[in-house]
Coordinates of C-alpha atoms in Angstrom, one line a residue:
Chain X
M1 CA 29.2 0.4 -36.8
K2 CA 28.9 3.0 -33.8
K3 CA 27.4 5.7 -34.3
L4 CA 26.0 9.4 -32.4
L5 CA 22.6 9.3 -32.5
I6 CA 19.8 10.5 -30.9
G7 CA 16.9 8.9 -29.9
N8 CA 14.2 9.2 -32.3
H9 CA 16.9 8.3 -35.4
A10 CA 17.6 5.4 -33.3
V11 CA 13.7 4.4 -33.7
S12 CA 14.3 5.5 -37.6
Y13 CA 17.3 2.9 -37.8
G14 CA 14.8 0.3 -36.0
A15 CA 12.3 0.7 -38.6
M16 CA 14.9 0.4 -41.5
L17 CA 16.6 -2.1 -40.1
S18 CA 13.3 -4.4 -39.5
R19 CA 12.4 -3.9 -43.4
A20 CA 9.1 -2.3 -42.7
E21 CA 7.1 -2.4 -45.8
V22 CA 4.4 0.2 -44.9
I23 CA 5.0 3.8 -42.7
A24 CA 2.1 6.1 -42.5
A25 CA 2.8 8.8 -39.9
Y26 CA 1.9 12.3 -38.7
P27 CA 4.7 14.7 -37.2
I28 CA 3.9 15.8 -33.6
T29 CA 6.4 17.6 -31.6
P30 CA 9.1 15.8 -30.3
Q31 CA 8.6 13.3 -32.8
T32 CA 8.8 14.7 -35.9
Q33 CA 12.4 14.1 -36.2
V34 CA 11.5 9.8 -36.8
V35 CA 9.3 10.9 -39.6
E36 CA 11.9 13.5 -41.2
E37 CA 14.7 10.4 -41.3
L38 CA 12.6 7.9 -42.2
A39 CA 11.1 10.3 -44.9
E40 CA 14.4 10.8 -46.0
L41 CA 15.4 7.1 -46.3
C42 CA 12.8 6.4 -47.9
A43 CA 13.4 8.8 -50.5
S44 CA 16.6 7.9 -51.2
G45 CA 15.9 4.1 -51.6
K46 CA 18.0 2.9 -48.6
L47 CA 14.6 1.6 -47.3
K48 CA 12.4 0.2 -49.6
A49 CA 9.0 0.8 -47.8
Q50 CA 5.7 2.8 -48.7
F51 CA 5.7 5.9 -47.2
I52 CA 2.2 7.2 -46.6
K53 CA 1.7 10.4 -46.2
V54 CA -1.6 10.9 -43.9
E55 CA -3.5 13.8 -42.3
S56 CA -4.3 12.3 -38.8
E57 CA -2.6 10.1 -36.4
H58 CA -6.0 8.8 -36.4
S59 CA -5.4 8.0 -40.0
A60 CA -2.0 7.0 -39.6
M61 CA -2.5 3.7 -37.7
S62 CA -5.8 3.0 -39.8
A63 CA -3.6 2.6 -43.0
C64 CA -1.0 0.7 -40.7
I65 CA -3.6 -1.4 -39.7
G66 CA -4.6 -2.0 -43.3
A67 CA -1.2 -2.7 -44.3
A68 CA -1.0 -5.2 -41.7
Q69 CA -4.2 -6.7 -42.6
A70 CA -2.7 -6.9 -46.2
G71 CA 0.8 -8.9 -44.8
A72 CA 2.8 -6.1 -45.0
R73 CA 5.3 -5.0 -42.0
A74 CA 3.6 -1.9 -40.7
F75 CA 5.4 1.2 -39.1
T76 CA 4.3 4.7 -37.5
A77 CA 5.4 6.5 -34.7
T78 CA 3.9 9.3 -32.6
S79 CA 3.6 11.0 -29.3
S80 CA 0.7 12.7 -26.5
Q81 CA -2.0 14.0 -28.5
G82 CA -1.8 12.2 -31.0
L83 CA -1.2 8.6 -29.3
A84 CA -5.1 9.9 -27.9
L85 CA -6.3 10.6 -31.2
M86 CA -5.4 7.0 -32.3
H87 CA -7.5 5.4 -29.1
E88 CA -9.9 4.0 -31.3
V89 CA -8.0 2.5 -33.7
L90 CA -5.4 0.8 -31.0
H91 CA -8.3 -1.3 -30.1
W92 CA -8.7 -2.1 -33.6
A93 CA -5.0 -2.6 -34.7
A94 CA -5.0 -5.1 -31.1
N95 CA -8.3 -6.7 -31.5
A96 CA -7.6 -8.2 -34.7
R97 CA -4.1 -9.3 -33.7
L98 CA -2.0 -7.4 -35.8
P99 CA 1.5 -7.3 -35.4
I100 CA 1.9 -3.2 -35.8
V101 CA 5.3 -1.6 -33.7
M102 CA 4.6 1.8 -33.2
A103 CA 7.4 4.4 -31.0
N104 CA 5.8 6.6 -28.9
I105 CA 7.7 9.5 -27.4
N106 CA 6.5 10.0 -24.0
R107 CA 5.3 13.5 -23.3
A108 CA 2.6 15.5 -21.5
M109 CA -1.1 16.3 -22.3
A110 CA -2.6 19.5 -22.6
P111 CA -3.8 21.9 -21.3
G112 CA -1.4 23.3 -20.3
W113 CA 0.3 22.9 -23.5
N114 CA 3.9 21.1 -22.6
I115 CA 5.7 18.9 -24.9
W116 CA 8.1 17.5 -22.3
A117 CA 8.6 13.9 -20.3
D118 CA 5.3 12.4 -19.2
H119 CA 4.2 8.7 -19.3
I120 CA 0.6 9.2 -19.0
D121 CA 0.1 9.6 -22.8
S122 CA 1.0 5.8 -22.9
L123 CA -0.3 4.6 -19.8
A124 CA -3.7 5.9 -21.0
Q125 CA -3.8 3.4 -23.6
R126 CA -2.8 0.5 -21.3
D127 CA -6.1 -1.2 -22.0
T128 CA -5.9 -1.1 -25.6
G129 CA -4.3 -4.9 -26.2
W130 CA -0.9 -3.5 -27.2
M131 CA 2.1 -4.6 -25.9
Q132 CA 4.3 -1.9 -24.1
F133 CA 8.0 -1.7 -23.5
Y134 CA 10.0 1.4 -22.0
A135 CA 12.9 2.1 -22.9
E136 CA 16.3 3.7 -20.9
T137 CA 18.9 4.3 -23.5
N138 CA 18.9 4.6 -27.4
Q139 CA 20.5 1.5 -28.2
E140 CA 17.8 0.0 -26.4
V141 CA 15.3 2.0 -28.5
L142 CA 16.6 0.9 -31.9
D143 CA 17.1 -2.7 -30.6
T144 CA 13.7 -3.0 -29.1
I145 CA 12.2 -2.0 -31.9
I146 CA 13.8 -5.5 -34.2
I147 CA 13.0 -7.2 -31.4
A148 CA 9.1 -6.0 -30.8
Y149 CA 8.3 -7.1 -34.6
K150 CA 9.9 -10.8 -34.1
V151 CA 8.1 -10.8 -31.2
C152 CA 4.8 -9.1 -32.6
E153 CA 4.7 -11.6 -35.5
R154 CA 5.0 -14.5 -33.1
V155 CA 1.9 -13.9 -31.2
L156 CA 0.1 -11.9 -33.1
L157 CA -0.2 -8.5 -30.9
P158 CA 1.1 -4.6 -31.4
A159 CA 3.8 -3.2 -29.8
M160 CA 4.2 0.2 -28.6
I161 CA 8.1 1.0 -27.9
N162 CA 7.8 4.4 -25.8
L163 CA 10.8 6.3 -25.5
D164 CA 11.1 9.6 -23.1
A165 CA 10.6 13.1 -25.3
F166 CA 13.7 14.9 -25.1
F167 CA 15.7 13.1 -22.5
L168 CA 16.2 10.3 -25.0
S169 CA 14.4 11.6 -28.2
H170 CA 16.4 14.9 -28.6
T171 CA 19.5 13.3 -26.9
A172 CA 22.4 12.0 -28.6
Q173 CA 24.3 9.1 -27.4
S174 CA 26.6 6.2 -29.1
V175 CA 24.2 3.8 -30.2
E176 CA 25.9 0.3 -32.3
I177 CA 23.8 0.1 -35.6
P178 CA 23.7 -3.5 -36.6
E179 CA 24.8 -4.9 -40.2
Q180 CA 21.9 -5.4 -42.2
D181 CA 22.4 -8.9 -42.5
M182 CA 22.6 -9.9 -39.0
V183 CA 19.2 -8.2 -38.5
D184 CA 17.8 -10.4 -41.4
E185 CA 19.4 -13.9 -39.6
F186 CA 17.2 -12.9 -36.4
L187 CA 14.0 -11.5 -38.5
P188 CA 13.0 -13.0 -41.3
P189 CA 10.0 -11.5 -43.8
Y190 CA 7.0 -11.5 -42.5
N191 CA 4.6 -13.6 -44.3
P192 CA 1.1 -14.5 -42.4
E193 CA -0.9 -17.1 -42.9
I194 CA -4.2 -15.3 -43.1
K195 CA -4.1 -12.0 -45.0
L196 CA -6.4 -9.9 -47.4
D197 CA -5.8 -10.9 -50.6
P198 CA -7.9 -10.7 -53.4
D199 CA -6.8 -13.9 -55.1
D200 CA -7.9 -15.3 -51.8
P201 CA -11.1 -13.5 -50.4
R202 CA -12.0 -13.3 -46.7
A203 CA -14.2 -11.3 -44.6
F204 CA -12.3 -9.4 -42.1
G205 CA -14.2 -7.5 -38.8
G206 CA -17.4 -9.0 -39.2
L207 CA -20.3 -8.9 -36.4
L208 CA -19.1 -11.4 -33.0
P209 CA -22.2 -11.7 -30.8
P210 CA -22.4 -12.6 -27.0
K211 CA -21.8 -16.1 -27.9
Y212 CA -18.5 -15.8 -28.9
Y213 CA -17.0 -11.8 -28.3
M214 CA -16.0 -13.2 -25.0
E215 CA -13.5 -16.4 -26.5
M216 CA -12.1 -13.8 -28.9
R217 CA -10.9 -11.4 -25.5
C218 CA -9.6 -14.0 -23.3
K219 CA -7.5 -15.2 -27.2
L220 CA -6.4 -11.7 -26.8
H221 CA -5.4 -12.2 -23.0
S222 CA -3.8 -15.4 -23.5
A223 CA -1.6 -14.6 -26.2
H224 CA -0.2 -11.2 -23.7
R225 CA 0.6 -13.8 -20.7
N226 CA 1.9 -16.1 -23.8
A227 CA 4.6 -13.3 -24.7
L228 CA 6.0 -13.1 -21.9
K229 CA 7.8 -16.4 -22.7
I230 CA 8.3 -15.4 -25.9
I231 CA 10.3 -12.1 -25.4
E232 CA 12.2 -14.0 -23.5
E233 CA 13.3 -16.5 -25.8
E234 CA 13.4 -14.0 -28.6
E235 CA 16.0 -12.2 -26.1
K236 CA 18.0 -15.0 -25.6
N237 CA 17.9 -15.2 -29.8
F238 CA 18.6 -11.3 -30.3
F239 CA 21.7 -12.0 -27.4
K240 CA 23.1 -15.0 -29.7
I241 CA 24.0 -12.2 -32.6
F242 CA 24.4 -9.1 -31.1
K243 CA 25.4 -9.5 -27.4
R244 CA 23.0 -7.5 -26.2
K245 CA 20.3 -8.1 -23.6
Y246 CA 17.6 -6.4 -21.5
G247 CA 15.0 -8.7 -19.8
L248 CA 11.2 -8.4 -19.2
V249 CA 13.1 -6.2 -16.3
D250 CA 16.6 -5.1 -15.4
E251 CA 17.5 -6.1 -11.5
F252 CA 20.3 -3.9 -10.5
Y253 CA 22.2 -4.7 -7.2
T254 CA 18.4 -6.3 -6.1
K255 CA 19.5 -9.8 -4.4
D256 CA 20.8 -8.4 -1.3
A257 CA 18.8 -4.7 -1.4
Q258 CA 17.1 -3.3 1.8
I259 CA 15.2 -0.9 -0.7
I260 CA 14.9 -1.4 -3.9
I261 CA 14.0 1.9 -6.4
V262 CA 11.6 0.7 -8.8
T263 CA 11.6 3.1 -12.4
S264 CA 11.1 3.0 -15.8
S265 CA 12.3 4.8 -18.9
T266 CA 15.5 7.5 -18.4
I267 CA 14.6 8.4 -14.3
T268 CA 16.2 5.1 -13.7
S269 CA 19.8 6.1 -15.6
T270 CA 20.1 8.5 -13.0
A271 CA 18.6 6.1 -10.7
R272 CA 21.5 3.3 -10.9
E273 CA 23.9 6.1 -11.1
F274 CA 23.0 7.0 -7.5
V275 CA 22.9 3.3 -6.8
M276 CA 26.5 2.7 -7.4
R277 CA 27.3 5.8 -5.6
E278 CA 25.5 4.5 -2.6
R279 CA 26.8 0.9 -3.1
K280 CA 30.6 2.5 -2.5
K281 CA 29.4 3.9 0.9
G282 CA 27.9 0.5 1.9
R283 CA 24.9 1.2 1.3
K284 CA 22.3 -2.0 0.4
L285 CA 20.3 -0.1 -2.1
G286 CA 18.8 -1.6 -5.5
L287 CA 16.7 -1.2 -8.2
L288 CA 14.3 -2.7 -10.6
K289 CA 13.5 -1.2 -14.1
V290 CA 10.2 -2.4 -15.6
R291 CA 10.9 -2.8 -19.0
V292 CA 7.9 -4.7 -20.5
F293 CA 4.7 -2.9 -18.8
R294 CA 2.4 -4.8 -20.9
P295 CA 2.5 -8.1 -20.6
F296 CA 2.7 -7.2 -17.0
P297 CA 5.8 -9.5 -15.7
F298 CA 4.4 -10.8 -12.4
E299 CA 6.7 -13.1 -11.9
K300 CA 9.8 -11.8 -12.7
I301 CA 9.0 -8.6 -10.4
R302 CA 7.9 -10.8 -7.4
G303 CA 11.0 -12.6 -7.8
A304 CA 13.0 -8.9 -8.0
L305 CA 11.4 -8.2 -4.5
K306 CA 11.5 -10.8 -2.2
N307 CA 14.0 -10.0 -0.4
C308 CA 13.6 -6.0 0.0
E309 CA 12.4 -4.3 3.4
K310 CA 11.1 -1.2 1.3
L311 CA 10.0 -0.1 -2.0
V312 CA 10.4 3.4 -3.3
V313 CA 8.6 3.2 -6.6
I314 CA 8.6 6.6 -8.8
D315 CA 5.8 7.6 -11.3
R316 CA 5.9 10.0 -14.1
N317 CA 2.3 10.0 -14.3
I318 CA -0.8 10.2 -11.9
S319 CA -3.9 8.1 -12.2
Y320 CA -6.2 10.7 -10.6
G321 CA -8.1 9.8 -8.1
N322 CA -6.0 7.1 -7.4
A323 CA -2.3 7.0 -7.4
G324 CA 0.9 6.8 -9.8
I325 CA 0.4 3.6 -12.2
F326 CA 3.4 1.6 -11.2
A327 CA 3.1 1.9 -7.9
T328 CA -0.6 0.8 -8.1
E329 CA 1.0 -2.3 -10.6
I330 CA 3.6 -3.0 -8.0
K331 CA 1.2 -3.4 -5.4
S332 CA -0.9 -5.7 -7.4
A333 CA 2.0 -7.7 -8.0
L334 CA 3.2 -8.3 -4.4
Y335 CA -0.7 -9.0 -3.3
G336 CA -0.9 -12.2 -1.5
F337 CA 2.4 -12.4 -1.7
R338 CA 4.3 -10.0 0.2
N339 CA 3.3 -7.3 2.8
V340 CA 6.4 -4.4 2.4
P341 CA 6.1 -0.9 2.5
V342 CA 5.8 0.6 -0.9
F343 CA 6.0 4.4 -1.1
G344 CA 4.6 5.9 -4.3
F345 CA 6.7 9.2 -5.6
V346 CA 5.0 10.9 -8.2
A347 CA 7.8 12.8 -9.9
G348 CA 9.1 14.2 -13.0
L349 CA 5.6 15.4 -14.6
G350 CA 5.4 17.4 -17.8
G351 CA 9.4 16.9 -18.6
R352 CA 10.6 18.3 -14.8
D353 CA 13.5 17.2 -14.0
V354 CA 14.6 14.0 -11.7
Q355 CA 18.1 14.7 -10.5
L356 CA 20.3 12.4 -8.2
E357 CA 19.2 14.9 -5.2
D358 CA 14.9 14.1 -6.1
I359 CA 16.5 10.2 -5.7
E360 CA 18.4 10.4 -2.4
G361 CA 15.4 12.9 -1.4
M362 CA 13.2 10.4 -1.7
V363 CA 15.5 7.0 -0.5
D364 CA 15.8 8.7 2.9
F365 CA 12.1 9.4 2.7
A366 CA 11.2 6.2 2.4
R367 CA 14.4 5.0 5.4
K368 CA 13.1 7.3 7.8
K369 CA 9.0 6.1 7.3
N370 CA 7.4 2.6 7.9
F371 CA 4.4 3.5 6.1
S372 CA 2.9 6.1 3.5
K373 CA -0.4 5.7 2.9
D374 CA -0.8 7.9 -0.1
E375 CA 1.7 9.0 -2.6
I376 CA 4.1 11.0 -2.5
W377 CA 3.7 14.3 -5.0
W378 CA 8.0 14.8 -5.0
G379 CA 9.4 18.5 -5.3
L380 CA 6.1 20.6 -5.1
K381 CA 6.1 24.2 -4.8
K382 CA 4.5 25.6 -2.0
Chain O
M1 CA 32.9 13.4 -15.9
I2 CA 33.2 17.3 -17.8
E3 CA 29.7 19.6 -18.4
I4 CA 29.2 21.8 -21.5
K5 CA 26.8 24.2 -21.6
I6 CA 26.6 26.3 -24.4
H7 CA 24.5 29.6 -24.5
G8 CA 23.0 31.4 -27.8
R9 CA 19.5 32.4 -29.7
G10 CA 17.9 30.8 -32.0
G11 CA 19.2 31.2 -35.9
Q12 CA 23.1 30.8 -34.6
G13 CA 23.3 27.6 -34.5
S14 CA 23.8 26.4 -31.1
V15 CA 22.2 23.3 -31.3
V16 CA 24.6 22.2 -34.0
A17 CA 27.1 23.3 -32.4
G18 CA 25.9 20.9 -29.4
K19 CA 26.2 18.1 -32.2
I20 CA 29.2 19.2 -33.8
L21 CA 31.3 19.3 -30.5
A22 CA 29.6 16.1 -29.2
E23 CA 30.6 14.3 -32.5
A24 CA 34.6 16.0 -32.0
F25 CA 34.9 14.1 -28.5
F26 CA 33.0 11.2 -29.9
L27 CA 36.0 10.8 -32.3
E28 CA 38.6 10.8 -30.0
N29 CA 36.4 8.2 -27.6
W30 CA 34.8 9.9 -25.3
F31 CA 31.5 8.5 -24.0
V32 CA 29.7 11.2 -24.9
Q33 CA 25.6 12.8 -24.7
A34 CA 24.5 16.2 -26.4
F35 CA 21.3 17.5 -25.8
P36 CA 19.6 20.8 -26.7
E37 CA 17.6 22.5 -23.9
F38 CA 14.3 21.5 -23.4
G39 CA 12.0 24.0 -25.0
T40 CA 9.9 25.8 -27.7
E41 CA 13.3 27.3 -29.8
R42 CA 12.5 29.9 -31.8
R43 CA 14.4 32.7 -33.7
G44 CA 16.2 34.9 -32.1
A45 CA 15.0 33.7 -28.2
P46 CA 18.0 32.5 -25.6
V47 CA 18.2 28.5 -26.4
S48 CA 21.2 26.8 -25.1
A49 CA 22.6 23.1 -25.4
F50 CA 24.9 20.8 -23.3
V51 CA 27.1 18.0 -23.8
R52 CA 28.2 15.7 -21.1
I53 CA 31.6 14.0 -21.6
A54 CA 33.3 11.0 -19.8
R55 CA 36.1 8.2 -19.7
K56 CA 33.4 5.6 -19.0
Q57 CA 29.5 5.1 -19.4
I58 CA 27.7 8.2 -18.6
F59 CA 24.4 7.3 -16.7
I60 CA 23.0 10.9 -15.4
K61 CA 20.0 11.8 -17.7
S62 CA 19.5 14.9 -16.3
N63 CA 19.9 18.8 -16.8
V64 CA 23.3 20.1 -16.4
Y65 CA 23.2 23.2 -14.3
K66 CA 27.3 23.3 -13.1
P67 CA 28.9 23.1 -15.9
D68 CA 32.3 23.2 -16.2
Y69 CA 32.7 25.3 -19.5
V70 CA 30.5 27.9 -20.7
I71 CA 30.1 28.6 -24.6
V72 CA 28.3 32.4 -25.4
L73 CA 27.3 32.5 -28.7
D74 CA 26.0 36.2 -28.2
P75 CA 27.5 38.5 -25.6
S76 CA 24.2 40.2 -24.8
L77 CA 23.3 37.2 -22.9
I78 CA 25.7 38.2 -20.7
K79 CA 23.5 40.7 -19.2
T80 CA 20.8 39.4 -19.9
T81 CA 20.3 35.2 -18.9
Q82 CA 23.6 35.3 -17.6
P83 CA 25.2 32.1 -18.5
Q84 CA 28.2 32.5 -16.6
K85 CA 26.3 31.8 -13.4
G86 CA 26.7 28.1 -12.2
L87 CA 29.9 27.5 -13.8
K88 CA 32.1 25.5 -11.8
K89 CA 35.2 27.2 -9.8
G90 CA 38.2 27.9 -12.1
G91 CA 35.9 26.6 -15.1
W92 CA 36.2 28.1 -18.4
I93 CA 33.6 30.9 -20.5
L94 CA 34.2 31.4 -24.0
I95 CA 32.2 34.5 -25.6
N96 CA 31.7 35.3 -29.1
S97 CA 32.9 39.2 -28.2
P98 CA 35.0 41.8 -30.3
F99 CA 36.5 43.1 -27.1
S100 CA 39.3 42.1 -25.0
V101 CA 39.1 39.1 -21.9
E102 CA 40.0 42.0 -19.4
E103 CA 36.4 43.7 -20.3
Y104 CA 34.6 40.4 -18.9
K105 CA 35.1 40.2 -15.0
F106 CA 33.6 37.5 -13.5
E107 CA 34.4 35.4 -10.3
N108 CA 36.3 32.5 -9.8
C109 CA 36.1 31.5 -13.8
R110 CA 38.5 32.1 -16.6
V111 CA 37.4 33.8 -19.3
A112 CA 38.2 33.4 -23.1
V113 CA 37.0 35.8 -26.2
V114 CA 37.3 35.9 -29.9
D115 CA 35.7 37.6 -32.5
A116 CA 33.5 34.8 -34.1
S117 CA 31.1 36.8 -35.7
K118 CA 33.8 38.5 -37.5
I119 CA 35.4 35.2 -38.3
A120 CA 31.7 33.9 -39.6
T121 CA 30.8 37.3 -41.4
H122 CA 34.6 37.1 -43.5
F123 CA 33.4 33.5 -45.0
G124 CA 29.9 34.4 -45.5
L125 CA 28.2 32.1 -42.9
G126 CA 24.5 33.3 -42.5
S127 CA 24.3 37.4 -42.9
A128 CA 26.4 40.4 -41.8
T129 CA 23.0 40.7 -39.5
S130 CA 22.9 37.6 -38.4
P131 CA 25.9 36.0 -38.8
I132 CA 26.1 31.3 -37.9
V133 CA 28.8 31.6 -34.9
N134 CA 28.8 28.0 -34.4
T135 CA 32.1 26.4 -36.5
A136 CA 34.0 29.3 -35.5
I137 CA 33.6 29.5 -31.5
L138 CA 33.9 25.4 -31.7
G139 CA 37.6 26.4 -33.1
A140 CA 38.5 28.6 -30.1
F141 CA 36.8 26.1 -27.7
A142 CA 39.5 23.5 -28.7
R143 CA 42.4 25.9 -28.8
V144 CA 41.5 26.9 -25.2
T145 CA 40.7 23.9 -23.8
G146 CA 43.2 21.7 -25.5
L147 CA 40.3 18.5 -25.1
F148 CA 40.7 17.5 -28.3
K149 CA 42.9 18.0 -31.4
L150 CA 41.6 20.6 -34.0
E151 CA 41.9 17.5 -36.8
S152 CA 38.9 15.7 -34.6
L153 CA 36.7 19.3 -35.1
L154 CA 37.7 19.6 -38.4
K155 CA 36.7 16.0 -39.4
S156 CA 33.2 16.4 -37.2
I157 CA 32.5 20.0 -39.1
E158 CA 33.2 18.3 -42.3
D159 CA 30.1 15.5 -41.1
F160 CA 27.6 17.9 -39.7
A161 CA 27.8 21.0 -41.4
P162 CA 24.6 21.1 -43.3
V163 CA 26.5 23.9 -46.0
K164 CA 29.7 25.5 -47.1
K165 CA 31.7 22.9 -45.2
S166 CA 34.7 24.4 -46.2
E167 CA 33.7 28.0 -45.3
N168 CA 32.9 26.5 -41.7
I169 CA 36.0 24.6 -41.7
E170 CA 38.1 27.6 -42.3
A171 CA 36.3 30.1 -40.2
A172 CA 37.0 27.0 -37.1
K173 CA 40.7 27.4 -38.2
Q174 CA 40.7 31.0 -38.0
A175 CA 39.0 31.5 -34.7
F176 CA 41.5 28.8 -33.4
E177 CA 44.6 31.2 -34.1
E178 CA 42.7 34.3 -32.9
V179 CA 40.8 33.5 -29.9
L180 CA 42.4 35.2 -26.6
F181 CA 42.7 34.2 -23.2

């Protein structure tokens, strides 16, 4: 059934169709509607989940950890300051290898107080061991939550589904809502081998001395590397049932492109429109969307960038003292493989609009120059 | 692609108007994108909502700066935030106003007026001092633009009006008849 859905409700429907069993969440703008809808779905009986009201995001994630450890499918959603408050337990969820799925509405960090789109909140959690997906449309949001549970439960890692504040969270788009029996066919009930069970007592989270600690961390890392393959497998399985696919990355006119724009999330859509307009004029422009950021799809990115002459990377984030994070990671993927100029643009921070004209300006900038040592702050006021 | 911008004040139902309007187009098989102004809305403050429609998939994700249609829920905004600015040449501006079309002189655009406050008050929508005028003005919008059938709007109101569904439907119908342009 097709429905007009805002991104936040696409999140709620994704969790409902995945048959989340425990939901613990704390409201924060611009995520609030996710929680409101889930609370209503639970209250009306449409979603048979335990809805736990908590006093903070740290508690929300802690409750999810307990639930997942007991073998329940757990879900939460947050944003910005809320995600930051979870930081300690994000490590816990990954290190304990718990397949929790969380939606994060990408929002800037304060001060100055800002509720608008910015990727610094999730990128600051890059090294917590969570898989990270960045969605472009509301359909992708809903589908990715379902796919993520399947992947998470196979590789025993948690996943964060990121969507832009307002540009997706509050924007209504047409979304095909999958039938429950089809989702059930794709995603069977979660039944882990090892769980908290009074009838089968075990110890969890015990002391892990230097003798063993490193091996456990390497296993977590290997699980991430392995997840690249599992994500692709499960996307194929998803496609067989639902006829929709997304990929680790999405290549758009990259094959013969002289310049390739690299984006994530909603800036991708506007860039798509720009690439289509340029192609009509015969200009060889391409687009690479990085959908999965952790694990980082090195091979896919190298494959997509093997022929281009220049790169325009648009970052809705800044790693202070370094550069835009996607640009840095793309450069690391190219190291020892190809030496092409990477123009790293920092744009759209704190929800500043990135329009067609901005993308045009960035591509023009790259056309005219051979090299840029530093990142370029786009559209800064003088 | 057609772009519509709705201007109102917090509490008048601008955001819900965007939702109802989007659904009316959706029911007639348009590709739709609808979003509120990304701000910290509060009662009485100027707020806006946007709707983009097209016959093919919409990729652009930026805000609307040059709308084809402007809907104004509070006429006092004409002097303050000036929603008429940015309207495309030859575009329509539909104002909730007790005055005539001739009261509003803007360059390069067409004007329509409807006394949506009076209609909303008549049907008990909101209060006499702060009526909720969104459904009435959308009835007028259906008539002025002819972009969708009144029936689609009424179905959308039925689905999305949180309370007083029949009163909202009657308000839309009356505004459809009374709008001046």
